[in-house]
Short mmCIF file of C-alpha atoms and ligand atoms in Angstrom, two decimals:
data_model
loop_
_atom_site.label_atom_id
_atom_site.label_comp_id
_atom_site.label_asym_id
_atom_site.label_seq_id
_atom_site.Cartn_x
_atom_site.Cartn_y
_atom_site.Cartn_z
CA MET A 1033 0.00 0.00 0.00
CA LEU A 1034 2.72 2.40 1.12
CA GLN A 1035 4.87 1.28 -1.81
CA ASN A 1036 2.02 2.11 -4.15
CA SER A 1037 1.46 5.56 -2.72
CA TYR A 1038 5.19 6.32 -3.07
CA ALA A 1039 5.11 5.00 -6.61
CA HIS A 1040 2.16 7.22 -7.30
CA GLN A 1041 4.10 10.30 -6.25
CA LEU A 1042 7.41 9.43 -7.89
CA LEU A 1043 8.76 11.82 -10.46
CA ASP A 1044 8.71 10.49 -13.99
CA GLY A 1045 11.45 8.03 -14.66
CA LEU A 1046 12.85 7.85 -11.10
CA THR A 1047 12.80 4.73 -8.97
CA LYS A 1048 12.05 5.03 -5.26
CA ASP A 1049 15.72 4.31 -4.46
CA GLN A 1050 16.86 7.07 -6.79
CA LEU A 1051 14.45 9.56 -5.27
CA TYR A 1052 15.09 8.93 -1.58
CA LYS A 1053 18.75 7.92 -1.41
CA TYR A 1054 19.77 11.49 -0.54
CA ILE A 1055 18.03 11.44 2.83
CA PHE A 1056 20.44 10.79 5.72
CA SER A 1057 19.00 7.63 7.22
CA GLU A 1058 19.68 4.17 8.60
CA LEU A 1059 18.41 2.44 5.44
CA PRO A 1060 21.24 0.40 3.87
CA GLU A 1061 21.18 2.16 0.46
CA ASN A 1062 21.09 5.60 2.12
CA LYS A 1063 24.02 4.74 4.41
CA ALA A 1064 26.02 3.53 1.42
CA TYR A 1065 25.27 6.73 -0.48
CA TYR A 1066 26.26 8.82 2.57
CA GLN A 1067 29.61 7.10 2.93
CA LYS A 1068 30.40 7.30 -0.79
CA SER A 1069 29.44 10.99 -0.90
CA MET A 1070 31.57 11.85 2.10
CA ASN A 1071 34.58 10.04 0.60
CA GLN A 1072 34.15 11.77 -2.75
CA THR A 1073 33.85 15.15 -1.04
CA VAL A 1074 36.92 14.60 1.11
CA ASN A 1075 38.79 13.65 -2.07
CA ALA A 1076 37.74 16.94 -3.66
CA VAL A 1077 39.12 18.79 -0.62
CA MET A 1078 42.35 16.75 -0.88
CA GLU A 1079 42.69 17.77 -4.53
CA HIS A 1080 42.17 21.39 -3.48
CA LEU A 1081 44.96 21.06 -0.90
CA GLU A 1082 47.29 19.42 -3.39
CA SER A 1083 46.64 21.83 -6.25
CA ARG A 1084 47.32 25.06 -4.40
CA ASP A 1085 50.79 26.62 -4.24
CA ASN A 1086 49.43 30.03 -3.34
CA PRO A 1087 46.78 31.24 -0.86
CA PHE A 1088 44.75 32.70 -3.74
CA SER A 1089 44.54 32.27 -7.49
CA GLY A 1090 44.14 35.98 -8.14
CA ALA A 1091 40.83 35.41 -9.97
CA SER A 1092 38.91 38.64 -10.56
CA VAL A 1093 35.22 39.19 -9.75
CA GLN A 1094 34.50 39.46 -13.49
CA MET A 1095 36.25 36.17 -14.22
CA LEU A 1096 34.34 34.32 -11.49
CA LYS A 1097 31.03 35.96 -12.37
CA SER A 1098 31.43 34.93 -16.01
CA ARG A 1099 31.57 31.29 -14.96
CA PHE A 1100 28.11 31.61 -13.44
CA SER A 1101 26.63 32.78 -16.74
CA LYS A 1102 26.20 29.14 -17.80
CA VAL A 1103 25.06 27.78 -14.44
CA PHE A 1104 21.39 27.81 -13.51
CA ILE A 1105 19.26 26.36 -10.77
CA ASP A 1106 16.92 24.73 -13.25
CA ASP A 1107 13.34 24.04 -12.13
CA THR A 1108 12.88 21.20 -14.57
CA SER A 1109 16.13 19.26 -14.19
CA TYR A 1110 16.54 16.05 -12.20
CA GLY A 1111 19.87 17.31 -10.87
CA SER A 1112 23.38 15.99 -11.41
CA SER A 1113 25.59 13.43 -9.75
CA LEU A 1114 27.82 14.47 -6.85
CA HIS A 1115 30.79 13.83 -9.08
CA GLU A 1116 29.48 16.34 -11.64
CA VAL A 1117 28.54 18.88 -8.99
CA LEU A 1118 31.98 18.67 -7.37
CA ASP A 1119 33.64 19.09 -10.76
CA GLU A 1120 31.53 22.17 -11.38
CA LEU A 1121 32.30 23.46 -7.88
CA LYS A 1122 36.01 23.32 -8.63
CA GLU A 1123 35.41 25.83 -11.42
CA LEU A 1124 33.00 28.01 -9.49
CA TYR A 1125 34.67 28.05 -6.08
CA LEU A 1126 37.28 25.53 -4.97
CA ASN A 1127 40.05 26.35 -7.46
CA ASP A 1128 39.83 30.03 -6.56
CA ALA A 1129 38.89 29.90 -2.89
CA VAL A 1130 40.99 31.93 -0.47
CA SER A 1131 43.04 29.43 1.56
CA PHE A 1132 43.17 30.40 5.21
CA HIS A 1133 45.33 27.35 5.91
CA HIS A 1134 48.13 28.54 3.63
CA ARG A 1135 51.36 29.62 5.34
CA LYS A 1136 51.37 32.87 3.40
CA TYR A 1137 47.80 33.83 4.30
CA VAL A 1138 48.52 36.51 6.90
CA ALA A 1139 45.65 38.88 6.21
CA HIS A 1140 42.58 38.84 8.47
CA LEU A 1141 41.79 37.14 11.77
CA ASN A 1142 41.23 33.74 10.12
CA CYS A 1143 43.07 30.83 11.63
CA PRO A 1144 44.12 27.54 10.08
CA ILE A 1145 41.87 24.85 11.51
CA LEU A 1146 42.53 21.57 13.27
CA THR A 1147 41.66 18.14 11.90
CA PRO A 1148 40.03 16.94 15.17
CA ALA A 1149 37.61 19.86 14.81
CA LEU A 1150 36.93 18.94 11.18
CA ALA A 1151 36.18 15.37 12.20
CA ALA A 1152 33.73 16.84 14.70
CA GLU A 1153 32.11 18.90 11.91
CA VAL A 1154 31.13 15.66 10.17
CA ILE A 1155 29.34 14.49 13.30
CA ILE A 1156 27.81 17.92 13.99
CA SER A 1157 26.29 18.23 10.52
CA SER A 1158 25.40 14.57 10.09
CA LEU A 1159 23.50 14.24 13.36
CA ASN A 1160 22.34 17.86 13.05
CA THR A 1161 21.72 18.17 16.79
CA SER A 1162 20.18 21.43 17.89
CA MET A 1163 21.35 22.71 21.24
CA ASP A 1164 18.30 24.65 22.37
CA THR A 1165 16.74 21.99 24.60
CA TRP A 1166 17.63 18.80 26.38
CA ASP A 1167 15.12 16.79 24.34
CA GLN A 1168 16.99 17.76 21.17
CA SER A 1169 20.55 17.53 22.39
CA ALA A 1170 20.87 15.16 25.39
CA GLY A 1171 24.60 14.38 25.89
CA GLY A 1172 25.54 17.22 23.53
CA THR A 1173 24.38 19.72 26.13
CA LEU A 1174 26.56 18.06 28.77
CA ILE A 1175 29.59 18.41 26.47
CA GLU A 1176 28.82 22.10 25.92
CA LEU A 1177 28.34 22.61 29.68
CA GLN A 1178 31.72 21.00 30.41
CA LEU A 1179 33.44 23.35 27.96
CA ILE A 1180 31.61 26.34 29.42
CA ASP A 1181 32.86 25.35 32.89
CA TRP A 1182 36.38 24.84 31.53
CA THR A 1183 36.37 28.32 29.97
CA LEU A 1184 34.82 29.97 33.05
CA ASN A 1185 37.57 28.41 35.10
CA LYS A 1186 40.25 29.73 32.73
CA ILE A 1187 38.68 33.21 32.88
CA GLY A 1188 38.80 32.96 36.66
CA TYR A 1189 35.08 33.59 37.27
CA PRO A 1190 33.45 32.45 40.53
CA VAL A 1191 31.13 29.41 40.84
CA ASN A 1192 27.97 31.33 40.16
CA SER A 1193 29.05 32.19 36.61
CA ASP A 1194 27.70 30.81 33.34
CA GLY A 1195 28.09 30.95 29.56
CA ILE A 1196 26.85 29.82 26.18
CA PHE A 1197 28.30 29.03 22.76
CA THR A 1198 27.43 31.67 20.16
CA SER A 1199 27.80 32.22 16.43
CA GLY A 1200 30.72 34.63 16.78
CA GLY A 1201 32.28 37.59 18.52
CA THR A 1202 29.67 39.97 17.11
CA GLN A 1203 26.85 38.01 18.74
CA SER A 1204 28.80 37.59 22.00
CA ASN A 1205 29.47 41.33 22.12
CA MET A 1206 25.78 41.93 21.51
CA MET A 1207 24.93 39.77 24.51
CA GLY A 1208 27.42 41.73 26.62
CA LEU A 1209 25.83 45.05 25.70
CA LEU A 1210 22.31 43.64 26.04
CA LEU A 1211 22.94 42.41 29.57
CA ALA A 1212 24.72 45.66 30.46
CA ARG A 1213 21.77 47.70 29.18
CA ASP A 1214 19.06 45.66 30.88
CA HIS A 1215 20.99 45.33 34.14
CA PHE A 1216 21.24 49.11 34.27
CA ILE A 1217 17.56 49.58 33.46
CA HIS A 1218 16.53 47.07 36.14
CA LYS A 1219 18.63 48.84 38.73
CA HIS A 1220 17.69 52.42 37.92
CA TYR A 1221 14.22 52.48 36.36
CA ASN A 1222 10.95 51.12 37.51
CA ILE A 1223 10.42 49.12 34.32
CA ASP A 1224 11.21 45.71 32.89
CA PRO A 1225 12.81 46.23 29.45
CA LYS A 1226 11.62 42.77 28.34
CA LEU A 1227 8.02 43.88 28.81
CA ASP A 1228 8.15 47.62 28.54
CA GLY A 1229 10.97 48.35 26.11
CA LEU A 1230 13.51 51.06 26.75
CA PRO A 1231 13.15 54.06 29.09
CA HIS A 1232 12.75 57.42 27.39
CA ASP A 1233 16.33 58.50 28.06
CA ALA A 1234 17.96 55.33 26.63
CA SER A 1235 19.44 57.55 23.93
CA LYS A 1236 21.53 59.13 26.71
CA PHE A 1237 23.11 55.81 27.68
CA ARG A 1238 26.86 55.80 27.14
CA ILE A 1239 29.24 52.85 26.68
CA PHE A 1240 32.97 53.49 26.76
CA CYS A 1241 35.49 51.55 24.69
CA SER A 1242 38.82 52.35 23.12
CA GLU A 1243 38.99 54.17 19.81
CA VAL A 1244 40.48 51.00 18.25
CA SER A 1245 37.83 48.58 19.53
CA HIS A 1246 35.81 46.38 17.17
CA PHE A 1247 33.05 47.95 15.05
CA SER A 1248 30.52 45.36 16.27
CA LEU A 1249 30.13 47.43 19.47
CA LYS A 1250 28.73 50.35 17.48
CA LYS A 1251 26.59 48.10 15.35
CA ASN A 1252 25.20 46.29 18.38
CA ALA A 1253 24.51 49.53 20.26
CA ALA A 1254 22.44 50.64 17.27
CA LEU A 1255 20.62 47.30 17.07
CA LEU A 1256 19.90 47.48 20.80
CA GLY A 1257 18.13 50.81 20.40
CA MET A 1258 20.75 52.95 22.12
CA GLY A 1259 22.07 54.45 18.90
CA GLN A 1260 25.66 54.50 17.69
CA LYS A 1261 26.15 57.75 19.58
CA SER A 1262 26.03 55.74 22.79
CA ILE A 1263 29.50 54.39 22.00
CA VAL A 1264 32.16 56.75 23.31
CA ALA A 1265 35.61 56.21 21.80
CA VAL A 1266 38.27 56.61 24.48
CA PRO A 1267 41.76 57.61 23.23
CA VAL A 1268 44.56 55.02 23.30
CA ASN A 1269 48.18 55.40 24.40
CA GLU A 1270 51.22 54.84 22.18
CA ASN A 1271 50.74 51.07 22.53
CA PHE A 1272 47.13 51.26 21.29
CA GLN A 1273 45.75 50.44 24.74
CA MET A 1274 42.88 52.35 26.30
CA ASP A 1275 44.21 55.35 28.24
CA VAL A 1276 42.58 54.89 31.64
CA ASN A 1277 42.90 58.55 32.64
CA ALA A 1278 41.16 59.45 29.42
CA LEU A 1279 38.46 56.91 30.30
CA THR A 1280 37.76 58.68 33.59
CA GLU A 1281 37.75 62.04 31.84
CA SER A 1282 35.33 60.76 29.20
CA ILE A 1283 32.97 59.38 31.83
CA GLU A 1284 33.04 62.69 33.75
CA TYR A 1285 32.53 64.66 30.56
CA GLU A 1286 29.54 62.59 29.47
CA ARG A 1287 28.01 62.92 32.94
CA SER A 1288 28.50 66.67 32.85
CA LYS A 1289 26.52 66.76 29.59
CA GLY A 1290 23.64 64.90 31.23
CA ASN A 1291 24.39 61.58 29.59
CA VAL A 1292 24.21 58.28 31.48
CA PRO A 1293 27.29 56.01 31.55
CA ILE A 1294 26.22 52.35 31.77
CA ALA A 1295 29.17 50.22 30.67
CA VAL A 1296 32.80 50.04 29.69
CA VAL A 1297 34.28 47.54 27.23
CA GLY A 1298 37.94 46.55 27.44
CA THR A 1299 39.45 44.83 24.42
CA ALA A 1300 41.88 41.97 24.94
CA GLY A 1301 43.39 41.79 21.48
CA THR A 1302 42.37 44.67 19.24
CA THR A 1303 41.61 43.67 15.67
CA ASP A 1304 44.32 45.85 14.12
CA PHE A 1305 47.12 45.91 16.68
CA SER A 1306 46.41 42.91 18.97
CA SER A 1307 46.87 45.33 21.86
CA ILE A 1308 45.35 44.52 25.22
CA ASP A 1309 43.64 47.19 27.29
CA PRO A 1310 44.71 47.51 30.96
CA LEU A 1311 41.91 45.31 32.25
CA THR A 1312 42.59 45.61 35.99
CA ALA A 1313 42.71 49.40 35.86
CA ILE A 1314 39.54 49.53 33.76
CA ALA A 1315 37.81 47.23 36.27
CA GLU A 1316 38.62 49.73 39.04
CA VAL A 1317 37.10 52.58 37.05
CA ALA A 1318 34.03 50.43 36.30
CA GLU A 1319 33.68 49.70 40.01
CA THR A 1320 34.01 53.38 40.94
CA TYR A 1321 31.28 54.46 38.54
CA LYS A 1322 29.19 51.28 38.96
CA LEU A 1323 29.46 50.43 35.26
CA TRP A 1324 29.05 47.01 33.66
CA PHE A 1325 32.50 45.80 32.53
CA HIS A 1326 32.57 43.68 29.38
CA VAL A 1327 35.82 42.28 27.96
CA ASP A 1328 35.98 41.65 24.23
CA ALA A 1329 38.58 38.86 24.16
CA ALA A 1330 37.41 37.60 20.75
CA TYR A 1331 41.03 37.65 19.59
CA GLY A 1332 42.98 37.50 22.86
CA GLY A 1333 40.96 34.67 24.43
CA GLY A 1334 43.44 32.12 23.10
CA LEU A 1335 46.11 33.53 25.42
CA MET A 1336 44.47 31.53 28.19
CA LEU A 1337 45.82 28.39 26.48
CA SER A 1338 49.42 29.48 26.95
CA ASP A 1339 51.47 28.99 30.11
CA LYS A 1340 53.76 31.78 28.94
CA HIS A 1341 51.25 34.45 27.90
CA SER A 1342 48.04 33.84 29.88
CA HIS A 1343 49.10 36.54 32.39
CA LYS A 1344 48.39 39.13 29.67
CA LEU A 1345 44.70 38.55 30.41
CA ASP A 1346 45.06 39.46 34.10
CA GLY A 1347 42.03 41.46 35.18
CA ILE A 1348 39.60 39.63 32.88
CA GLU A 1349 38.31 37.82 35.98
CA LEU A 1350 37.08 41.17 37.34
CA SER A 1351 34.70 41.70 34.44
CA ASP A 1352 30.93 41.14 34.31
CA SER A 1353 31.02 39.44 30.92
CA VAL A 1354 33.48 38.17 28.33
CA THR A 1355 33.53 37.40 24.58
CA ILE A 1356 35.82 34.62 23.37
CA ASP A 1357 36.10 33.47 19.74
CA TYR A 1358 37.23 29.88 19.51
CA HIS A 1359 37.23 30.36 15.74
CA LYS A 1360 40.14 32.74 16.04
CA THR A 1361 42.86 31.72 18.50
CA PHE A 1362 41.62 28.22 19.35
CA PHE A 1363 42.04 27.15 15.70
CA GLN A 1364 38.40 26.12 15.29
CA PRO A 1365 36.34 26.23 12.08
CA VAL A 1366 33.70 28.95 11.80
CA SER A 1367 31.48 29.16 13.74
CA SER A 1368 32.65 28.65 17.30
CA SER A 1369 32.48 31.35 19.91
CA GLY A 1370 31.39 31.90 23.49
CA PHE A 1371 29.77 34.44 25.77
CA PHE A 1372 30.45 34.27 29.50
CA MET A 1373 28.93 36.10 32.47
CA ARG A 1374 30.14 36.45 36.04
CA ASP A 1375 26.64 36.12 37.53
CA LYS A 1376 24.37 33.47 36.06
CA THR A 1377 21.21 35.20 37.31
CA HIS A 1378 21.80 37.93 34.70
CA VAL A 1379 20.59 35.47 32.12
CA ASP A 1380 17.08 36.28 33.37
CA TYR A 1381 17.23 39.43 31.24
CA ILE A 1382 16.96 37.29 28.11
CA LYS A 1383 15.16 34.24 29.48
CA TYR A 1384 11.90 33.05 27.89
CA HIS A 1385 9.78 29.93 28.20
CA ALA A 1386 7.70 28.44 25.40
CA ASP A 1387 5.32 25.61 26.20
CA TYR A 1388 6.24 23.80 23.00
CA LEU A 1389 9.99 24.07 23.62
CA ASN A 1390 11.23 24.65 27.14
CA PRO A 1391 8.28 24.62 29.54
CA LYS A 1392 8.99 25.81 33.09
CA GLU A 1393 8.34 22.31 34.48
CA GLN A 1394 11.40 20.96 32.65
CA GLU A 1395 13.64 23.39 34.46
CA GLU A 1396 11.97 22.49 37.75
CA GLU A 1397 12.75 18.83 36.96
CA GLY A 1398 16.41 19.85 36.73
CA LEU A 1399 16.80 19.46 32.95
CA PRO A 1400 19.40 21.79 31.44
CA ASN A 1401 17.84 24.70 29.57
CA MET A 1402 20.32 26.18 27.11
CA VAL A 1403 17.89 28.18 24.99
CA LYS A 1404 17.19 30.49 27.93
CA LYS A 1405 20.82 31.63 27.80
CA SER A 1406 20.99 32.26 24.07
CA ILE A 1407 19.64 34.85 21.67
CA GLN A 1408 19.36 32.04 19.11
CA THR A 1409 16.83 29.22 19.22
CA THR A 1410 18.05 26.48 16.88
CA ARG A 1411 21.78 26.39 17.57
CA ARG A 1412 24.65 24.33 16.14
CA PHE A 1413 26.58 21.89 18.31
CA ASP A 1414 29.77 23.92 17.75
CA ALA A 1415 31.06 22.87 21.15
CA LEU A 1416 31.84 19.40 19.82
CA LYS A 1417 34.70 20.79 17.72
CA LEU A 1418 36.48 22.26 20.72
CA TRP A 1419 35.68 19.14 22.71
CA MET A 1420 37.28 16.78 20.18
CA THR A 1421 40.21 19.16 19.79
CA LEU A 1422 40.93 19.34 23.51
CA ARG A 1423 40.31 15.61 24.09
CA MET A 1424 42.60 14.61 21.22
CA MET A 1425 45.33 17.23 21.53
CA GLY A 1426 45.24 18.53 25.09
CA ARG A 1427 45.28 22.21 26.03
CA ARG A 1428 49.08 22.55 26.10
CA LYS A 1429 49.63 21.80 22.39
CA LEU A 1430 47.26 24.64 21.53
CA GLY A 1431 49.16 26.80 24.04
CA GLN A 1432 52.39 25.98 22.20
CA TYR A 1433 50.77 27.13 18.93
CA ILE A 1434 49.93 30.46 20.61
CA ASP A 1435 53.51 30.79 21.90
CA ASP A 1436 54.83 30.08 18.39
CA ILE A 1437 52.68 32.67 16.63
CA ILE A 1438 53.51 35.33 19.22
CA LEU A 1439 57.22 34.63 18.80
CA LEU A 1440 56.87 34.73 15.01
CA ALA A 1441 55.05 38.08 15.27
CA GLN A 1442 57.84 39.54 17.40
CA GLN A 1443 60.52 38.25 15.01
CA THR A 1444 58.57 39.57 12.03
CA ALA A 1445 58.23 43.06 13.52
CA LEU A 1446 62.00 43.10 14.09
CA MET A 1447 62.70 41.78 10.59
CA LEU A 1448 60.52 44.52 9.04
CA ARG A 1449 62.32 47.19 11.04
CA GLU A 1450 65.73 45.84 10.03
CA ARG A 1451 64.94 45.77 6.30
CA GLY A 1452 64.93 49.58 6.29
CA LYS A 1453 61.99 50.06 3.93
CA PHE A 1454 59.20 49.76 6.49
CA GLU A 1455 57.70 51.88 9.21
CA VAL A 1456 56.29 49.57 11.91
CA LEU A 1457 53.53 51.08 14.06
CA ASN A 1458 53.19 48.57 16.87
CA GLN A 1459 55.03 45.99 18.89
CA PRO A 1460 52.62 43.00 18.71
CA GLU A 1461 51.20 41.93 22.06
CA ILE A 1462 49.65 38.93 20.31
CA SER A 1463 50.18 38.54 16.58
CA ALA A 1464 49.03 41.55 14.53
CA ILE A 1465 51.51 44.00 13.03
CA VAL A 1466 50.55 47.30 11.40
CA PHE A 1467 53.21 48.82 9.17
CA ARG A 1468 53.72 50.55 5.88
CA TYR A 1469 56.16 50.54 3.04
CA ASN A 1470 58.06 53.80 3.46
CA PRO A 1471 61.58 53.54 2.07
CA LEU A 1472 62.24 57.26 1.94
CA PRO A 1473 60.77 58.66 5.16
CA ALA A 1474 62.32 62.08 4.64
CA THR A 1475 60.70 62.75 1.27
CA LYS A 1476 57.08 63.66 0.75
CA THR A 1477 55.63 60.77 -1.20
CA ASP A 1478 52.19 59.33 -1.79
CA LEU A 1479 52.37 56.78 1.02
CA CYS A 1480 48.65 56.04 0.97
CA GLY A 1481 48.77 55.43 -2.77
CA VAL A 1482 51.75 53.10 -2.69
CA ASN A 1483 50.50 51.05 0.26
CA ALA A 1484 46.96 50.73 -1.15
CA HIS A 1485 48.56 49.64 -4.44
CA ILE A 1486 50.69 47.00 -2.70
CA ARG A 1487 47.73 45.33 -1.00
CA LYS A 1488 45.65 45.30 -4.16
CA ALA A 1489 48.48 44.05 -6.35
CA MET A 1490 49.23 41.26 -3.88
CA PHE A 1491 45.59 40.18 -3.81
CA ASN A 1492 45.46 40.12 -7.60
CA GLU A 1493 48.66 38.08 -7.73
CA GLY A 1494 47.71 35.72 -4.87
CA LYS A 1495 51.21 34.59 -3.84
CA ALA A 1496 50.72 35.98 -0.33
CA LEU A 1497 47.68 37.67 1.21
CA ILE A 1498 48.00 40.60 3.58
CA ALA A 1499 45.43 43.09 4.92
CA SER A 1500 45.32 46.85 5.09
CA THR A 1501 43.81 49.34 7.50
CA LYS A 1502 43.81 53.05 8.19
CA VAL A 1503 45.44 54.79 11.12
CA HIS A 1504 44.75 58.54 11.42
CA ASP A 1505 43.39 58.38 7.87
CA GLN A 1506 46.64 56.99 6.50
CA VAL A 1507 46.73 53.62 4.71
CA TYR A 1508 48.79 50.96 6.45
CA LEU A 1509 49.43 47.30 5.77
CA LYS A 1510 48.71 44.59 8.28
CA PHE A 1511 49.86 41.07 9.07
CA THR A 1512 47.70 38.90 11.32
CA LEU A 1513 49.74 35.82 12.16
CA LEU A 1514 47.65 32.85 13.26
CA ASN A 1515 49.36 29.95 11.50
CA PRO A 1516 51.88 28.05 13.65
CA LEU A 1517 53.29 26.52 10.43
CA THR A 1518 54.30 29.92 9.04
CA GLU A 1519 58.02 30.51 9.46
CA LEU A 1520 60.17 33.61 9.55
CA SER A 1521 61.48 32.67 6.07
CA ASP A 1522 57.87 32.86 4.77
CA MET A 1523 57.53 36.32 6.31
CA GLU A 1524 60.83 37.38 4.74
CA GLU A 1525 59.54 36.24 1.35
CA ILE A 1526 56.33 38.20 1.91
CA ALA A 1527 58.31 41.31 2.91
CA GLY A 1528 60.30 40.86 -0.31
CA ILE A 1529 57.09 40.71 -2.39
CA ILE A 1530 55.82 43.90 -0.69
CA GLU A 1531 59.08 45.67 -1.44
CA GLU A 1532 58.98 44.57 -5.09
CA HIS A 1533 55.47 45.98 -5.56
CA GLY A 1534 56.37 49.15 -3.66
CA ASP A 1535 59.57 49.72 -5.62
CA HIS A 1536 57.74 49.07 -8.89
CA TYR A 1537 55.06 51.65 -7.97
CA TYR A 1538 57.74 54.23 -7.27
CA ARG A 1539 59.55 53.60 -10.52
CA ASN A 1540 56.30 54.13 -12.45
CA ASN A 1541 54.64 57.00 -10.59
C1 PLP B 181 38.20 42.25 18.77
C2 PLP B 181 37.10 41.63 17.97
N1 PLP B 181 35.87 41.55 18.50
C3 PLP B 181 34.84 41.01 17.83
C4 PLP B 181 35.00 40.51 16.57
C5 PLP B 181 33.83 39.94 15.84
O1 PLP B 181 33.93 38.56 15.77
P1 PLP B 181 33.12 37.68 14.70
O2 PLP B 181 33.73 38.00 13.38
O3 PLP B 181 33.36 36.29 15.16
O4 PLP B 181 31.69 38.09 14.77
C6 PLP B 181 36.27 40.56 15.98
C7 PLP B 181 36.47 40.03 14.61
O5 PLP B 181 37.50 40.13 14.04
C8 PLP B 181 37.34 41.13 16.69
O6 PLP B 181 38.56 41.24 16.17
#
């Protein structure tokens, strides 16, 4: 009977096996198709690894777009085999993908990733667990909770603290500002922001962070209804760390204008310079003015893995909340990030119950309730990647990777200075170096032009990828070193390529 009804619905010319083999299931033919597909796909990735000498092919937007002119999602087709689709994908994407794993990819905050985490990705996607409730995740939630405890312990938070895996540093920073905002409203206004929305003077709220902090703070402040103006940029010192005297002055100034300071954000690892704000001193100021203290350790969080460098995070334990991106300095695939709070009761600001999902009775029964801590509902089991990484490799190997990239960054900064054609702006506290090609410092030359040209030319050539940024409106180049396999000789080669492009620009302009 069932067979017949399937047969009735089958598309012309397809057998039942052909139609349903794609569904991940315990049926023998589906399992066989799953295994074959995974093998074929891993082989395609292997080919990608083997075929790439450079981090990028240099393909232009026009070139890649033109390849799509013949590719359609066709409503009438029966589809193609995996083999055909992978072949097509090589043309459309794989052959010209930007390789974060390459030793000469030193551009943005993208790390090479670890095989134990990739093995976990297969399980995560295949089982497709969602982490919102116990009845969808079971043991998965216990794995996430163990990693949350492990991280809380490394931060140095007390027993009453808590955390949650998030999609990235932007979301974690949003949670920090959200809790800061609602904590302040609960304390000072006779309203519940969850029910009533924001008080009328929310546009006067002020959040202080350094002038080189991440843009997600501004974006989140806007999304949270406080407006971008709520973010007050505090000047940095010569090491690109928040100037704490300037912080106090800024707070006093904003108060004198009738504005309402609610929070301060310290950055542990700024995106451009990898500088770390003086966390202990900022905590004291936060305490004095009764401000929420959030630490954005999206980049610097990985320092906690290192026996040698973890002290650079001293003071983080005094904060109210912390952002950590495992997909940066813990060598995890995107996405993998965490948000942590000193006081677990603060989660009440974002807690909801839905009868169909996480009824109150379940919590009373003692079942874990992860969705109450998250601003997502359906949520990936990203924690498994870090779990398999730490179980297979141990924390200290990752710590050694951190030590290696910090050493490489220090050696690279020195090497650039010694070559004589570069002006280096910062001594890297972690692994980012901002510099520019400037062989003739005494003469007045178009430094922005030449440095913008260098970055663009290198991207178009693809032999090595570097980033650029602006400091005081001037174009600078940037290395972000996150690959423990990159050696000083690679960095010397990259410096040589930069010089070649710079010299060439000068000869022709
Ligand atoms: C300091 C800092 N905070 C937050 C973020 C945002 O993280 P994500 O890209 O994971 O959202 C970044 C990203 O580079 C960052 O450098």
